[in-house]
Each structure stands twice: as C-alpha cells, then as structure tokens.
XYZ file of C-alpha atoms in Angstrom:
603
model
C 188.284 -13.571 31.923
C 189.963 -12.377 28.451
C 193.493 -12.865 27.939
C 195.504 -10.428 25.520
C 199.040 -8.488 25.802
C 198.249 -4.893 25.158
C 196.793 -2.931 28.405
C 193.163 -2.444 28.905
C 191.883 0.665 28.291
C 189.202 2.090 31.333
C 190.990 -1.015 33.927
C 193.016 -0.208 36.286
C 196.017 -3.035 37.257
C 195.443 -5.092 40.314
C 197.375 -7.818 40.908
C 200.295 -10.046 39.853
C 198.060 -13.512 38.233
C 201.027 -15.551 39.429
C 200.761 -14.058 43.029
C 197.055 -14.172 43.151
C 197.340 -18.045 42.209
C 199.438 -18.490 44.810
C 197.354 -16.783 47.523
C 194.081 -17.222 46.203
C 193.321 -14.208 47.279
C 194.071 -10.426 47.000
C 193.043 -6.943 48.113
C 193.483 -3.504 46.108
C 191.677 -0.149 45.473
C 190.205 1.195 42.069
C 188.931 4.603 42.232
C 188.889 4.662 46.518
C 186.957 1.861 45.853
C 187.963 -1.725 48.108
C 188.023 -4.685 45.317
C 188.450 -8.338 46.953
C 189.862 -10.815 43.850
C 189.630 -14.506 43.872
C 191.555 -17.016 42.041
C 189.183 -19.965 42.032
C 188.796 -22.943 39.738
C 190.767 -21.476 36.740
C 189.590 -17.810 37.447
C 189.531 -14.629 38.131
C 186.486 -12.969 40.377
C 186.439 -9.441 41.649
C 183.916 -8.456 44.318
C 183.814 -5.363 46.708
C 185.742 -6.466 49.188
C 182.656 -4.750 51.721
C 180.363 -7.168 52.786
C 176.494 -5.462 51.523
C 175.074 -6.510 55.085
C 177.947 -5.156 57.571
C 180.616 -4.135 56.006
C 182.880 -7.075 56.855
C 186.289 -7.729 54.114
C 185.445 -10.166 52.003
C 189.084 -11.397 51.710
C 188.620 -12.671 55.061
C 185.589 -14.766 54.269
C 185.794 -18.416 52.296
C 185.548 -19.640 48.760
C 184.464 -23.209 48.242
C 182.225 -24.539 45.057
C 181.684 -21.182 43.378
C 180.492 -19.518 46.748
C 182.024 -16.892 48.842
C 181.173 -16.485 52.259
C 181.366 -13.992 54.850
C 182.187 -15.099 58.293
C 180.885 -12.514 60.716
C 177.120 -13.726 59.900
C 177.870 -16.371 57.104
C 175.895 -14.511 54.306
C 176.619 -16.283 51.034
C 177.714 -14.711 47.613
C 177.540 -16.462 44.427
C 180.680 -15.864 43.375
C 180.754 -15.066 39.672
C 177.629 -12.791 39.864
C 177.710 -11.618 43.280
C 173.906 -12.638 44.152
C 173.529 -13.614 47.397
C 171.632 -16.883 48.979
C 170.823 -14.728 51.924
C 168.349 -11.929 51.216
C 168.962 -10.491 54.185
C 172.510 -9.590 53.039
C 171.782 -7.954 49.784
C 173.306 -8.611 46.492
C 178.062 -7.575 46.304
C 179.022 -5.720 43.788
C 180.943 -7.381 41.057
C 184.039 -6.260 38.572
C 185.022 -7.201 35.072
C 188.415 -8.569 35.122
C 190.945 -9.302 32.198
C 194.561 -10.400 32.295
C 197.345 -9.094 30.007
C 200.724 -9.746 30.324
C 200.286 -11.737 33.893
C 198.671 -8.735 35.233
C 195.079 -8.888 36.663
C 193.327 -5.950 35.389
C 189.917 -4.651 36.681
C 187.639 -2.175 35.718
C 186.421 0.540 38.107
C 182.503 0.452 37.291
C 180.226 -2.587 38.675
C 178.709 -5.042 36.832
C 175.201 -3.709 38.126
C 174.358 -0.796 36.956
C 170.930 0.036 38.135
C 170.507 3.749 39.924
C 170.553 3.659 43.722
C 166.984 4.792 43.875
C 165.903 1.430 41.650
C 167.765 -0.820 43.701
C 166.950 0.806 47.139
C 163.144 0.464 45.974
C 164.026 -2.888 45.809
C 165.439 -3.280 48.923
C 162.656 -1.510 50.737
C 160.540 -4.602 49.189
C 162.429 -7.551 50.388
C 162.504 -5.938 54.155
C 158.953 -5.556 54.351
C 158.281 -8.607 52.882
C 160.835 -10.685 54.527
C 160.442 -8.062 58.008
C 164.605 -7.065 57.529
C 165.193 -4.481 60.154
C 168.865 -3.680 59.067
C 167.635 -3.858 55.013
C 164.709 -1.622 55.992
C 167.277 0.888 57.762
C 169.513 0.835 54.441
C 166.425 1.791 52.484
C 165.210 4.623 54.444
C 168.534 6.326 54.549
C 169.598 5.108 50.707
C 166.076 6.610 49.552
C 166.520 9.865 51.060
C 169.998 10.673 49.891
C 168.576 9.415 46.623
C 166.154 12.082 46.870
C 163.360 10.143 46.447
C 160.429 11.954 47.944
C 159.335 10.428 51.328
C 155.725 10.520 50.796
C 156.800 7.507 48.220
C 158.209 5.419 50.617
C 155.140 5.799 53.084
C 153.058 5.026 50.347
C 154.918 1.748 49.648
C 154.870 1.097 53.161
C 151.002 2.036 53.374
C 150.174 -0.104 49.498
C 152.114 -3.518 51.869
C 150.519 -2.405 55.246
C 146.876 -2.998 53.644
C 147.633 -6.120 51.702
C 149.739 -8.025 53.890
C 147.455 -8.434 57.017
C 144.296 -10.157 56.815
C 143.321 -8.029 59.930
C 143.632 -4.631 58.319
C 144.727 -1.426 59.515
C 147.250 -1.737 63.033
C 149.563 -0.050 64.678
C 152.236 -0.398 62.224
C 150.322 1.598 59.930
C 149.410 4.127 62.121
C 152.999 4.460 63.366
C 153.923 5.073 59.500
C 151.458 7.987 59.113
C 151.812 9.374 62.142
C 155.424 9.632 62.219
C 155.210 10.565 58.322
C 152.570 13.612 59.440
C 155.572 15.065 61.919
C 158.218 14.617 59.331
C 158.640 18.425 58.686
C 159.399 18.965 62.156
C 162.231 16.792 61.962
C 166.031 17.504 60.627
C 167.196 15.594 58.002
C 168.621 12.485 59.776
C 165.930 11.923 61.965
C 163.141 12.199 59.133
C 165.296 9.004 57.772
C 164.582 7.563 61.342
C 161.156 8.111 61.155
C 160.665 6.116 57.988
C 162.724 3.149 59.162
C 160.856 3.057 62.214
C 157.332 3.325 60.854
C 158.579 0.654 57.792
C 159.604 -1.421 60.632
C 156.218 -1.367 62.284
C 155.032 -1.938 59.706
C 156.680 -5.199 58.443
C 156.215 -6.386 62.269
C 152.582 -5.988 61.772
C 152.369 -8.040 58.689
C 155.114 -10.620 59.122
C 153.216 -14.141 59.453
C 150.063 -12.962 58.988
C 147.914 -13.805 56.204
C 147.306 -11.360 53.101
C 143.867 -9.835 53.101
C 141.727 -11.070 50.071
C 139.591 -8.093 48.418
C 135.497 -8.429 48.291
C 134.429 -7.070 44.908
C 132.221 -3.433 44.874
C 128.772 -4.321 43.793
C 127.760 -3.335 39.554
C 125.513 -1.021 40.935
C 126.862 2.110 41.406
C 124.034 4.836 41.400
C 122.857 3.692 44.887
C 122.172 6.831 46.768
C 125.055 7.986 49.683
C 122.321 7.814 51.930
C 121.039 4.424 50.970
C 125.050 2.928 51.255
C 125.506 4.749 54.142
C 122.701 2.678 55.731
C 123.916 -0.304 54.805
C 126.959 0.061 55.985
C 126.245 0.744 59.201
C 124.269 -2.591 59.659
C 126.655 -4.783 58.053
C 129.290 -3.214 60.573
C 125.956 -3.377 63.177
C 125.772 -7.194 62.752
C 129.626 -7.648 62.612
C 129.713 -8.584 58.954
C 132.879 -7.279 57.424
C 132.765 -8.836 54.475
C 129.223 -7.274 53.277
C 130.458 -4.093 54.851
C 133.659 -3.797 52.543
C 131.566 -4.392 49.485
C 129.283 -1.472 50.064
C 132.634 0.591 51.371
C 133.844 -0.268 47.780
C 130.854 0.838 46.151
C 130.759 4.073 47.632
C 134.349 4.275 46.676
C 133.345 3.151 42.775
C 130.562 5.179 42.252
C 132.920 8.757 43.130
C 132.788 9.356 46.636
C 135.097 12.187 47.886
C 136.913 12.102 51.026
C 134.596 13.508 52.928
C 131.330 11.548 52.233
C 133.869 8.296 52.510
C 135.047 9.587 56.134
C 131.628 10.710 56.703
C 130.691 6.884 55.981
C 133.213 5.829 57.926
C 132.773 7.875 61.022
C 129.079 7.505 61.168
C 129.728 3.264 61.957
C 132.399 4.159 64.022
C 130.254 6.488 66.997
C 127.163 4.112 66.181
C 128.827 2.516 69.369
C 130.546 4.302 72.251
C 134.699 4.181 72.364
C 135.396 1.274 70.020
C 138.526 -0.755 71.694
C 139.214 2.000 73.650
C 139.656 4.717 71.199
C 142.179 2.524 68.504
C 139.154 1.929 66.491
C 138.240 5.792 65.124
C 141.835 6.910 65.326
C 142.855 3.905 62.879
C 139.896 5.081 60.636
C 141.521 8.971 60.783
C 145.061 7.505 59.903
C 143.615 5.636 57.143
C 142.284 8.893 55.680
C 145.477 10.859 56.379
C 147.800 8.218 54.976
C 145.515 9.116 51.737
C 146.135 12.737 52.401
C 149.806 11.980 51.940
C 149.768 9.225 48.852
C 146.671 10.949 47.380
C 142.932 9.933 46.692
C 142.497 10.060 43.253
C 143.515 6.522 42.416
C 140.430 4.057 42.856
C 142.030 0.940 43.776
C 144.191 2.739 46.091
C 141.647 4.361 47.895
C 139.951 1.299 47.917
C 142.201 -0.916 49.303
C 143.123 1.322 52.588
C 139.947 2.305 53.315
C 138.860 -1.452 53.512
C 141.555 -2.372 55.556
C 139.593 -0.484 58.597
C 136.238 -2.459 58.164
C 137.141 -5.584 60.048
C 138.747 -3.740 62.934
C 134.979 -1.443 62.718
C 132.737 -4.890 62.635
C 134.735 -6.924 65.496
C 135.464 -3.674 67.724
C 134.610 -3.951 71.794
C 132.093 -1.605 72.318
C 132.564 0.653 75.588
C 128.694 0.480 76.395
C 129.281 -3.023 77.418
C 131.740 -2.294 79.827
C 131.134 -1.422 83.288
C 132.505 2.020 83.707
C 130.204 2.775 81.337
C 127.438 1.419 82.909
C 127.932 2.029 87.120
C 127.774 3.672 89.231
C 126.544 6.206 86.652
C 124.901 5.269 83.202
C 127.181 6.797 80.856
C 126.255 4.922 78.042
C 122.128 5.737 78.496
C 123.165 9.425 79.163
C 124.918 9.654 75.632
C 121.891 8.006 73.915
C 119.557 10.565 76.088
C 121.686 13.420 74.258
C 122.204 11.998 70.673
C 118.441 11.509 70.550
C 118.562 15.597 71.154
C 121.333 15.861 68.750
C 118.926 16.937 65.509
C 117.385 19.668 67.561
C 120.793 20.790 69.606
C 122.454 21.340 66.185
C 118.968 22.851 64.930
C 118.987 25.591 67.899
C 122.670 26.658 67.507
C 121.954 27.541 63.490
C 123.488 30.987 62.536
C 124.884 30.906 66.033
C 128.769 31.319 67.033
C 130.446 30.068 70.086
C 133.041 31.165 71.713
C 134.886 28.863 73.779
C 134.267 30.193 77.967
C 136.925 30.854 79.872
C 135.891 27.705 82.292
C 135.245 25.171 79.755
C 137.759 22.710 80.354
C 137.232 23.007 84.680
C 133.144 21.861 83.473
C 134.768 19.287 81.451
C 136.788 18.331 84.613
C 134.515 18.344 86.586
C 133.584 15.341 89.260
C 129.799 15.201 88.212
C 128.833 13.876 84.750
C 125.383 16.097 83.970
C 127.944 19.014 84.210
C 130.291 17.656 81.986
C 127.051 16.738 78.804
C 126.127 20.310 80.080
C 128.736 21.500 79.048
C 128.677 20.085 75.956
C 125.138 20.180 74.937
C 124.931 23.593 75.930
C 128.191 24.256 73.209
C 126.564 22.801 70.364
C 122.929 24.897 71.394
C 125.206 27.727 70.944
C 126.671 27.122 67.553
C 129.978 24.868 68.294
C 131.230 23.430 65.512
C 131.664 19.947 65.723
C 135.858 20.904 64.969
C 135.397 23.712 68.165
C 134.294 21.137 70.713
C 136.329 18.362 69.534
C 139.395 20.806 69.941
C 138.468 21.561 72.904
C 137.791 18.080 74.426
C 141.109 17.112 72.595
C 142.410 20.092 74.987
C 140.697 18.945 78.177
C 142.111 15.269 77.626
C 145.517 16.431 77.391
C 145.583 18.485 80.374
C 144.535 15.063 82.107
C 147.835 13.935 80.830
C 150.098 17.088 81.410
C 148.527 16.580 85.464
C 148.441 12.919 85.335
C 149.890 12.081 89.194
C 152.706 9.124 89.309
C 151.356 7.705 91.900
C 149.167 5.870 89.967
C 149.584 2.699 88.565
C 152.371 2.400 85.370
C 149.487 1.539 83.092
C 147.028 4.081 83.918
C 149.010 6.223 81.410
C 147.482 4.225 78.655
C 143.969 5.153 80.006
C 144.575 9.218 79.573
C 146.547 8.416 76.993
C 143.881 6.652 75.037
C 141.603 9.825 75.891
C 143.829 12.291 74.312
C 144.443 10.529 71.022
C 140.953 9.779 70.908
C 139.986 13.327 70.854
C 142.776 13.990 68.941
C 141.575 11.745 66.070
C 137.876 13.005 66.017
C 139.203 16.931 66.026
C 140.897 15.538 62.877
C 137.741 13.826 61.563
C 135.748 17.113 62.126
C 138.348 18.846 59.568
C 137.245 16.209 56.843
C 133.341 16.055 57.294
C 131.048 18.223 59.149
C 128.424 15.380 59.726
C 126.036 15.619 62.390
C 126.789 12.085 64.243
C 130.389 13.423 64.681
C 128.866 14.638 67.485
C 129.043 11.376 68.900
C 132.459 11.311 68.793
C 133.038 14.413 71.257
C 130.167 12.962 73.821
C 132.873 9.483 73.785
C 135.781 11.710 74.102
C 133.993 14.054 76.808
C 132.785 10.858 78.397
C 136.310 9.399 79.136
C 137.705 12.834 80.056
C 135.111 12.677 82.923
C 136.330 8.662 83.555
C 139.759 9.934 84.001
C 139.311 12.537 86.665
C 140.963 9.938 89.312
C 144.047 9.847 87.752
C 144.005 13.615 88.398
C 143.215 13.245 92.006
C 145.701 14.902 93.161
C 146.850 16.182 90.053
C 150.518 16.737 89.450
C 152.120 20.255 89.906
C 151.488 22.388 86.794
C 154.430 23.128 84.496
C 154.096 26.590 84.244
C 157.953 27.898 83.400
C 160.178 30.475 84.374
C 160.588 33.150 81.678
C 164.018 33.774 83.409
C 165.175 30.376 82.295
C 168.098 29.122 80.358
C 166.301 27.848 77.142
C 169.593 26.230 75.818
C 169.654 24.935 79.589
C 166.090 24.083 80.228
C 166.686 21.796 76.285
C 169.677 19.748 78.162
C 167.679 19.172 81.145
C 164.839 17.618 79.176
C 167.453 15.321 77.136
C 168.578 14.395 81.031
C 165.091 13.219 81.857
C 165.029 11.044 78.874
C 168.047 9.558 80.086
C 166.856 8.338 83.273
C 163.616 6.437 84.468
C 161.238 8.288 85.937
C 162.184 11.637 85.641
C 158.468 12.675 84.556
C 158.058 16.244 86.145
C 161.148 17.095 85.670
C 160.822 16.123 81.579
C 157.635 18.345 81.723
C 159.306 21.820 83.791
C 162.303 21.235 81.477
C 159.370 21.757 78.464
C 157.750 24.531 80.382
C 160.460 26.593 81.354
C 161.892 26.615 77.798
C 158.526 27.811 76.245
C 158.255 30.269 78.985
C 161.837 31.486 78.483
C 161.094 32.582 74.359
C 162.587 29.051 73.214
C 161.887 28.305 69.331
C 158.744 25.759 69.525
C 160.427 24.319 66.322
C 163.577 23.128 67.970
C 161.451 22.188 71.005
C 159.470 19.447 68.343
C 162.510 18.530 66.647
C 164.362 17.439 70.346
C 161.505 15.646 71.234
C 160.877 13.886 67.924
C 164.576 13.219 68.344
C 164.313 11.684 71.455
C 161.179 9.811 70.111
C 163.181 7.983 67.389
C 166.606 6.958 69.121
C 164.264 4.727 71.514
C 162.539 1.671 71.265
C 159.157 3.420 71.058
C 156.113 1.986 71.838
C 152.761 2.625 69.426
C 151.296 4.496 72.539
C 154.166 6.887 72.676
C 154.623 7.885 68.786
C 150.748 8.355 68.776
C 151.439 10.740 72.065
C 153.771 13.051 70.189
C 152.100 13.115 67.013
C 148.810 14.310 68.716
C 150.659 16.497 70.912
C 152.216 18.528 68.481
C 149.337 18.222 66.182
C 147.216 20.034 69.136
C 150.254 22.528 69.700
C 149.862 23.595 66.024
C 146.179 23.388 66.432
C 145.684 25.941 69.093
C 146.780 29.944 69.847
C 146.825 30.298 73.362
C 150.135 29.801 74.911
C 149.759 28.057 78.150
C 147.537 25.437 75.965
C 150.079 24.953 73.549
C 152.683 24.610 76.175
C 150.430 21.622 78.194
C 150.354 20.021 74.990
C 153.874 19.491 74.660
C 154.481 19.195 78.566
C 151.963 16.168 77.888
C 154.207 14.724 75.525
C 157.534 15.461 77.596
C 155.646 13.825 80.721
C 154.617 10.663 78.909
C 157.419 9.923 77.093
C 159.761 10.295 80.273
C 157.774 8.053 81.874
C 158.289 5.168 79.101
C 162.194 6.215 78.588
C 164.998 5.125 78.135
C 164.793 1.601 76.217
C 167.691 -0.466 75.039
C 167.811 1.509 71.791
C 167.969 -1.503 69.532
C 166.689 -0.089 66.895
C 168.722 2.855 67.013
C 172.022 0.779 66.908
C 170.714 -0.984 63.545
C 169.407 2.420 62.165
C 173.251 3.786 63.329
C 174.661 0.379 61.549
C 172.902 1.531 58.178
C 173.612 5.367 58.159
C 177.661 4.255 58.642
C 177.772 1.684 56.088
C 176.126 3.745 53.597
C 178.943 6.300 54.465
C 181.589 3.828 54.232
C 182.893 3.923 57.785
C 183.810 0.687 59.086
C 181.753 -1.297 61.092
C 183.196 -4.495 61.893
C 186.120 -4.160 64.944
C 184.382 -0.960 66.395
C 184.133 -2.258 69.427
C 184.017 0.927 71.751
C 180.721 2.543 68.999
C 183.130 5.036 67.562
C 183.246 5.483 63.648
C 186.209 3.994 61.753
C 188.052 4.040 58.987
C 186.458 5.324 55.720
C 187.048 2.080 53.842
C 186.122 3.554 50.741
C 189.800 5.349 50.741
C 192.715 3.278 49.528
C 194.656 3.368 52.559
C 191.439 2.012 54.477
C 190.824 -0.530 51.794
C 194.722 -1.768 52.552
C 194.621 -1.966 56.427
C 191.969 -4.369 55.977
C-alpha cells in the first residue's frame, strides 16, 4: 500500500480510507468488475468481492489473522495474495491498491495474470486429482470458451485415467471416450457436459485408488510379432499381468502400429469366451479409440494406455466357466468345434463376397443354437468379412434390445445390453485389424445373442412410425418419456415415428445425447448411446438405423429420470462463469449479472 498525493494513473477511486477504517469493510465496481476492500491490521486488501467456488460476496464473509473467509461453505482466502487453504474453492482474484489524498485507489487488472486457458488447465488438474466435481465443471466449460480443443482435455483426462488406478482401464475411462467419440453430435453446451461428465468418471474411478507402477519393455526389441504375440497370450493365459505388460511394451518399443498392437490385444482377449461379460474387449476397443483421439505416435503414451488393459485381460471371468455356457447346451465346446474350422472357413470364402441375406438376423434369432453357428460359419465360407458379420451380429443384438419385453426383470437390461456393446466393440475392432481370431469375437457375440432370446419372448411391439407424424411433436413426446419412469415404448414410438415422419437424424442424436447428459447416467447407459448411434452411422438401411436408436430411446427411458445432481453442479459452473448470481436463487432462476456495477452494489 503506497501513499502519495497526486492521483494514480490506470486506478480507479474506491473508497474514502477514513470510512473504510471505520467499517472495515467496503464494496465498489472497477470496470463492471465487483472489488471487496479490507482494512485489516494497518492495510488495505482488495479481492473480487465473488467468491471463486459459488459466487458468494466476500464482504459478507470474515477477516481474522490475515484470512478471509467465506461463510456459505467456509472456503478460506489468504488475504494479501488471495490463495486459498481450500483447493476446492480455487484461488480470488486480487487488486493493487494505493492511497492518495485519503482516497483508496485500485487498479482494474488482477494481480494474476495467467491466460484463462493456463489456469483452467490447472484447475482441470486439482479436480481430477483431488475428484472436485464443481472444479471439474468450471474446467470443462472455462476450456471450451477458451477454445482449447477438446480432444486436449480427454487426453488429460485419458494421461490421469491410466496412471491413477492400479487396476487400469474402467468405466471412467470408457465413459470419457465414449462420450468424447459422440461429441460432434452434440451442440455446443452439451459437448461441455460431456467432458465434465466423462472427467468426473473419471476422477471417481481413480480417487483412493493406488497409482499403477509401469513394468519396463524388455532391451530386446527385434523379437518377431509372432513370437510376442505368443507370449502374450500365455502370460495373460496364466493370469500374469505383470510379464504380460512387459511384452505389451515391447511390441509397443520395437514400432508396432495400431493394428498389429490391437491385433495383439484382441487375439488374448477371444482366447477365452465373453471376458466379464463383454467389459473386457470393449475396454480394450476404448483404449485404442481414446488413442485415435490423442494420437499414437508418442511411445510412452501409447504405452501407458495400452497397459492399463492388461490386468483387467489376465484377471477377467471367463464365460466358459459359467453355466449358461455350459447347459443345457455346450456353448462353449460348440465355439471351440468351429474355431478349430476357423483356418479352413476363412480359407474356403477366399476371393468370395457375401452379401448379407435377407433372413440373417431371424437365423441369428433363432431358438436353436446349430442354426445360429450356421449361420455364421456358413457367412465366413462365403467371404464375410470379419467387419460384415460383426456388423451384423452388432445389428441382431440391438434388435434384442429395441424388442426387449418389460416384463422382465429391471436388470435383465444389462444382459442385452452387455450383448449389444459387445458386438458393438468387436465391429469396431474389425475396422482396426483384419486378424483371423477376430472371428472369435463374433461366435461370443452370436453366442449371447442366442442366450438372450428369452428376454424376447414375447418381444415388445416393434416401433415402426407413422410417416404422418408430427416430427417436432413426436421430439416432445420423447423428452416426456424421459421425464417419467417407465415410459419405455412410448420413448421408443416417440423415436420411430419421428424417423418415419422425415425428422433430421442429427437433431434426433443431439436430443438424446441431451437427455443423456442432464441425468445422472449410469456407465451402462452412456455405453448404450454411444454404440447406438455408432451402429446408426454404421449402417444404410432405414428400419436398421431406426432400431438402433429406438434401442437407445428404450433403454435409456427405462433408467430415467435421476436426481440430476450432476446437472445442478454442471448448471452451478456454466452461471458462475457467466457471472449470474448464484447464492439467494432459491426458486433455480438466473440472477443478477454481478459483474455489472449496479449488481456489484445490491450485494
């Protein structure tokens, strides 16, 4: 505080010094901007009067000892510098101050000076390290209006995800990529939803849990892909991670692409049949398409995610040892029976191309299992690709879910579910590597199609749609089933009916991904839409692009509506970042804008 009796040039005046002694406290405006000063042993202090976690005036908070503190949730301030005790509160703005004349002057620009995109980077940090829901919420928005470029702040997410869980690759991280894959579909505010809620996840995942600790590649690097291939599969065989990441390292060291690394990767994965129920191989796709987004070309990187999957590979349940695999029908030897055919099957269909029948997904229906590895044993004679049958199995599994009956139990929605995104993950797989024990993958898929047929029995009525429908009408209805519990056929005509009536499939995604992200989604039902409208884009024929999204409609009515917790503290963020007022809204509405004098001054 500098004392001198000619006026400050760049300050703006505040405050009478003798009043502000008196008071201890006073409120103005500089540039729109709220200023909270302090007279406190001997000095001057100017903060913004905005408290950085809610919003709350800081002239109605306490001084005592050199710290101010709010009172709505008792974050701290360190008074001089602004810091704060609390992380969870982030750092207040201070303001240089000088008196001349017994005026309190104070300058207009912050003490901090660091762009927005620095300290929001930051800020993204501390709330997945310290699991900050409202701090994570600031960041996504802040980062975006930045215009930092999203695929950055999935790949911070993604570079925390992998080294903050001694467990590897979850949910959390599958949530982020997923959600990240959709994010052109999306307007503008709910693609900074979709990052908060797959950062969120993310920290979830991670907080408490141990870091992982790396294994080191071995110094030989000019082993043969086959030879590492090999041993990869029997350190995952035998359930030993640890020798498993080192040759997953190796490969990764000695140049490996992406597709021999998925290739290596997939191969492990279908050595066993439906690894923990289909989570296993679609963590190992989102592992690969998280390095679609960030990129492959840095070794360490690539590295580190890929090695986060090899635990969850080597400790995996294995579906053969189950017994729905086993009785009343062998499932398990039946697969074996056909992979040991596999060579010659792929052999016989050379220079051959399929074309998908007419009836392929009734055979895959169908109530008697030889049809079904018929079916697809007779594709792959004829030439299918593994990418043709897995889309089609992907197909045949979510037609299980656009007919899956209510009747049965809540759960059983996890058990088509877990089909479809299953599918879903190895018609991804087959777009990366064309390797032979893919194969495997669409037997498992096929497999658990045929294990679902119950939960057809009866099946629901088919949304078909009426091309004489309202499409702006059929898009309300479908926001009304989300609004109500159990409104599942209705969620799924709504869907129908606006496809059938010429609605834009583009606004159709972008309700539903809306509808995904004001909830308090499960994993299940982000993986539902993401695979949904991944199988939408996927596929040319109408009606099976419309039963895609009718599947997604269907199962997220059935899990809707939530408290929408998440969407108050994203709402929170988006309002203080705008200035509006939080604090005293009681009935939700936005207030003031406090950054205006006159807002600044009611306070």
């Amino acid at each position: 505080m500098a004392v001198d009796d000619t006026e400050p040039d760049g300050y703006s005046e505040a405050v009478d010094l003798d009043e502000l002694r008196a008071e201890g406290r006073a409120l103005t405006a500089v540039d729109g901007t709220p200023i909270a000063l302090f007279y406190h042993e001997g000095e001057v202090r100017a903060v913004n009067n905005r408290c950085p976690h809610m919003g709350f005036p800081l002239t109605e908070g306490s001084v005592d000892e050199g710290v101010l503190t709010c009172h709505w949730h008792h974050a701290r301030f360190e008074l001089s510098c602004g810091d704060t005790f609390d992380p969870w509160a982030d750092d207040v703005d201070t303001y240089p101050t000088e008196i001349r004349e017994g005026t309190v002057y104070v300058s207009p620009a912050p003490r901090r000076s660091d762009p927005p995109a620095i300290h929001w980077r930051e800020r993204l940090d501390d709330g997945l390290e310290q699991n900050l829901r409202l701090v994570l919420a600031k960041s996504a928005v802040a980062l975006v209006d930045a215009g930092v470029d999203p695929a950055e702040v999935v790949e911070r997410g993604v570079t925390f995800g992998v080294r903050n869980r001694a467990d590897g690759w979850s949910s959390g991280l599958t949530i982020l990529v997923a959600l990240a894959n959709r994010l052109s579909d999306l307007d503008e505010q709910d693609r900074k939803r979709a990052l908060y809620q797959g950062l969120t996840e993310v920290a979830g995942d991670c907080d408490g849990e141990a870091p992982k600790f790396e294994q080191e590649a071995f110094a030989a690097t000019d082993v043969p892909f086959e030879r590492l291939r090999s041993w990869f599969r029997e350190n995952v065989e035998v359930r030993d991670a640890d020798g498993a990441e080192r040759v997953l390292r190796t490969a990764v060291a000695a140049g490996y692409g992406p597709e021999k690394l998925t290739e290596l990767l997939v191969v492990a994965a279908t050595d066993h049949r439906y690894l923990d129920t289909g989570h296993t191989f679609d963590y190992v796709n989102k592992a690969t398409e998280a390095l679609d987004l960030v990129g492959w070309d840095d070794e360490e990187r690539t590295a580190e995610v890929l090695s986060s999957l090899v635990r969850g590979l080597a400790t995996a349940d294995r579906a053969e040892e189950t017994s729905s695999w086993r009785q009343p029908d062998d499932l398990a030897a039946m697969c074996e029976e056909s992979f040991a055919r596999l060579d010659d099957l792929v052999a016989a269909g050379e220079g051959e191309t399929w074309t998908e029948p007419d009836d392929f997904t009734e055979r895959l229906h169908a109530a008697d299992p030889e049809t079904v590895f018929d079916a697809v044993e007779g594709a792959i004679e004829n030439g299918a690709t593994v990418e043709q049958l897995a889309s089609a199995v992907s197909f045949a599994a979510a037609k299980r879910v656009a007919l899956f009956a209510t009747s049965n139990e809540f759960n059983d929605w996890n058990t088509v579910h877990h089909t479809f995104t299953f599918a879903n993950a190895v018609h991804r797989a087959a777009e990366r590597t064309d390797a032979t024990a893919l194969y495997r993958g669409v037997f498992d898929a096929a497999v658990n199609v045929y294990l679902d047929r119950f939960l057809n029995t009866p099946p629901a009525p088919e949304a078909t749609g009426d091309p004489d429908a309202d499409p702006d009408a059929a898009l309300e209805s479908l926001r009304g089933a989300f609004e109500q519990q159990g409104k599942v056929q209705r969620a799924g005509d709504a869907v129908a009916d606006y496809l059938a009536a010429g609605g834009d499939p583009d606004r159709l995604k972008a309700e539903l991904g809306n509808a995904l992200l004001v909830e308090d989604t499960g994993f299940h039902t982000f993986q539902a839409y993401e695979a949904a409208c991944r199988q939408f884009d996927a596929r040319e024929d109408p009606e099976e692009r419309r039963d895609c999204l009718v599947a997604a409609a269907r199962y997220m009515a059935a899990h809707y509506p939530t408290r929408r917790s998440r969407e108050q503290t994203f709402s929170i963020a988006a309002r203080l970042l705008r200035g509006e007022r939080v604090h005293g809204d009681a009935d939700g509405d936005a207030g003031a804008d406090e950054s205006s004098p006159e807002a600044s001054a009611d306070d």
